């Protein structure tokens, strides 16, 4: 069963291209360590909620858009091993400052419980 890493982060609108470039470089590392797929999206239609919403979840400020991303791994073990290796990978350390405030990123690992692709 695949394993999913999910991320939500605020990105200054002016850093859109830098964010995309960072995602492309990130994909090279994730793929090198076994990731099957990575998807990066930017907010296009995220409504304001009554209790919470994507903007509030990451404390997005004026002029920031919200990125919602995920990485698909073949399994949790591959993901765990990959993250350990990436923490000491010199290529990742050399990529410099990220084009967003990582302290407001929400992330986590998720075990799928339903996949429409598995339906007859």
GROMACS .gro file of C-alpha atoms in nm:
model
  120
    1UNK     CA    1   0.000   0.000   0.000
    2UNK     CA    2   0.145   0.342  -0.088
    3UNK     CA    3   0.220   0.603   0.177
    4UNK     CA    4   0.153   0.976   0.138
    5UNK     CA    5   0.337   1.280   0.270
    6UNK     CA    6   0.112   1.587   0.272
    7UNK     CA    7   0.211   1.954   0.302
    8UNK     CA    8   0.032   2.288   0.327
    9UNK     CA    9   0.242   2.607   0.328
   10UNK     CA   10   0.193   2.981   0.264
   11UNK     CA   11   0.395   3.117  -0.027
   12UNK     CA   12   0.447   3.486  -0.103
   13UNK     CA   13   0.275   3.542  -0.439
   14UNK     CA   14   0.594   3.701  -0.572
   15UNK     CA   15   0.784   3.378  -0.498
   16UNK     CA   16   0.564   3.159  -0.717
   17UNK     CA   17   0.840   3.087  -0.971
   18UNK     CA   18   1.101   3.033  -0.699
   19UNK     CA   19   0.860   2.793  -0.526
   20UNK     CA   20   0.813   2.597  -0.848
   21UNK     CA   21   1.190   2.578  -0.897
   22UNK     CA   22   1.236   2.457  -0.537
   23UNK     CA   23   0.968   2.192  -0.599
   24UNK     CA   24   1.148   2.070  -0.911
   25UNK     CA   25   1.476   2.042  -0.722
   26UNK     CA   26   1.298   1.872  -0.434
   27UNK     CA   27   1.147   1.618  -0.672
   28UNK     CA   28   1.496   1.519  -0.788
   29UNK     CA   29   1.584   1.427  -0.429
   30UNK     CA   30   1.253   1.260  -0.347
   31UNK     CA   31   1.268   1.053  -0.665
   32UNK     CA   32   1.631   0.960  -0.598
   33UNK     CA   33   1.524   0.815  -0.264
   34UNK     CA   34   1.223   0.622  -0.395
   35UNK     CA   35   0.922   0.854  -0.427
   36UNK     CA   36   0.677   0.754  -0.699
   37UNK     CA   37   0.506   1.088  -0.758
   38UNK     CA   38   0.497   1.445  -0.630
   39UNK     CA   39   0.217   1.695  -0.689
   40UNK     CA   40   0.239   2.068  -0.612
   41UNK     CA   41  -0.069   2.288  -0.629
   42UNK     CA   42  -0.134   2.656  -0.557
   43UNK     CA   43  -0.456   2.799  -0.418
   44UNK     CA   44  -0.711   2.898  -0.676
   45UNK     CA   45  -1.039   2.869  -0.490
   46UNK     CA   46  -1.007   2.831  -0.112
   47UNK     CA   47  -1.308   2.976   0.068
   48UNK     CA   48  -1.292   3.143   0.406
   49UNK     CA   49  -1.425   2.902   0.666
   50UNK     CA   50  -1.632   2.978   0.974
   51UNK     CA   51  -1.397   2.797   1.214
   52UNK     CA   52  -1.085   2.723   1.010
   53UNK     CA   53  -0.962   2.711   0.654
   54UNK     CA   54  -0.642   2.666   0.456
   55UNK     CA   55  -0.532   3.028   0.501
   56UNK     CA   56  -0.579   3.025   0.878
   57UNK     CA   57  -0.418   2.683   0.909
   58UNK     CA   58  -0.086   2.826   0.789
   59UNK     CA   59  -0.141   3.184   0.911
   60UNK     CA   60  -0.129   3.312   0.551
   61UNK     CA   61  -0.076   3.685   0.533
   62UNK     CA   62  -0.186   3.940   0.273
   63UNK     CA   63  -0.003   3.873  -0.051
   64UNK     CA   64   0.048   3.503   0.019
   65UNK     CA   65  -0.104   3.208  -0.163
   66UNK     CA   66  -0.140   2.859  -0.018
   67UNK     CA   67   0.043   2.558  -0.159
   68UNK     CA   68  -0.105   2.212  -0.108
   69UNK     CA   69   0.130   1.929  -0.198
   70UNK     CA   70   0.177   1.557  -0.164
   71UNK     CA   71   0.438   1.293  -0.231
   72UNK     CA   72   0.347   0.931  -0.297
   73UNK     CA   73   0.587   0.667  -0.170
   74UNK     CA   74   0.565   0.294  -0.243
   75UNK     CA   75   0.527   0.226   0.131
   76UNK     CA   76   0.594   0.378   0.473
   77UNK     CA   77   0.929   0.201   0.512
   78UNK     CA   78   1.062   0.360   0.191
   79UNK     CA   79   0.943   0.700   0.309
   80UNK     CA   80   1.106   0.664   0.651
   81UNK     CA   81   1.438   0.555   0.499
   82UNK     CA   82   1.423   0.834   0.242
   83UNK     CA   83   1.368   1.108   0.502
   84UNK     CA   84   1.661   0.978   0.707
   85UNK     CA   85   1.888   0.990   0.401
   86UNK     CA   86   1.761   1.332   0.291
   87UNK     CA   87   1.847   1.487   0.628
   88UNK     CA   88   2.216   1.425   0.553
   89UNK     CA   89   2.210   1.466   0.174
   90UNK     CA   90   2.462   1.736   0.071
   91UNK     CA   91   2.263   1.826  -0.243
   92UNK     CA   92   1.960   1.916  -0.031
   93UNK     CA   93   2.170   2.110   0.218
   94UNK     CA   94   2.318   2.315  -0.067
   95UNK     CA   95   1.987   2.431  -0.212
   96UNK     CA   96   1.974   2.735   0.013
   97UNK     CA   97   1.684   2.924   0.163
   98UNK     CA   98   1.330   2.812   0.084
   99UNK     CA   99   1.097   3.065  -0.090
  100UNK     CA  100   0.841   3.045   0.193
  101UNK     CA  101   0.822   3.054   0.572
  102UNK     CA  102   0.876   2.690   0.663
  103UNK     CA  103   0.783   2.758   1.026
  104UNK     CA  104   0.419   2.786   0.912
  105UNK     CA  105   0.423   2.465   0.710
  106UNK     CA  106   0.186   2.186   0.810
  107UNK     CA  107   0.300   1.840   0.710
  108UNK     CA  108   0.256   1.477   0.796
  109UNK     CA  109   0.247   1.120   0.676
  110UNK     CA  110  -0.079   0.951   0.583
  111UNK     CA  111  -0.179   0.588   0.535
  112UNK     CA  112  -0.446   0.555   0.263
  113UNK     CA  113  -0.773   0.390   0.362
  114UNK     CA  114  -0.966   0.431   0.035
  115UNK     CA  115  -0.855   0.472  -0.325
  116UNK     CA  116  -1.112   0.511  -0.605
  117UNK     CA  117  -0.860   0.351  -0.841
  118UNK     CA  118  -0.920   0.025  -0.654
  119UNK     CA  119  -1.294   0.029  -0.722
  120UNK     CA  120  -1.433  -0.201  -0.992
   0.00000   0.00000   0.00000
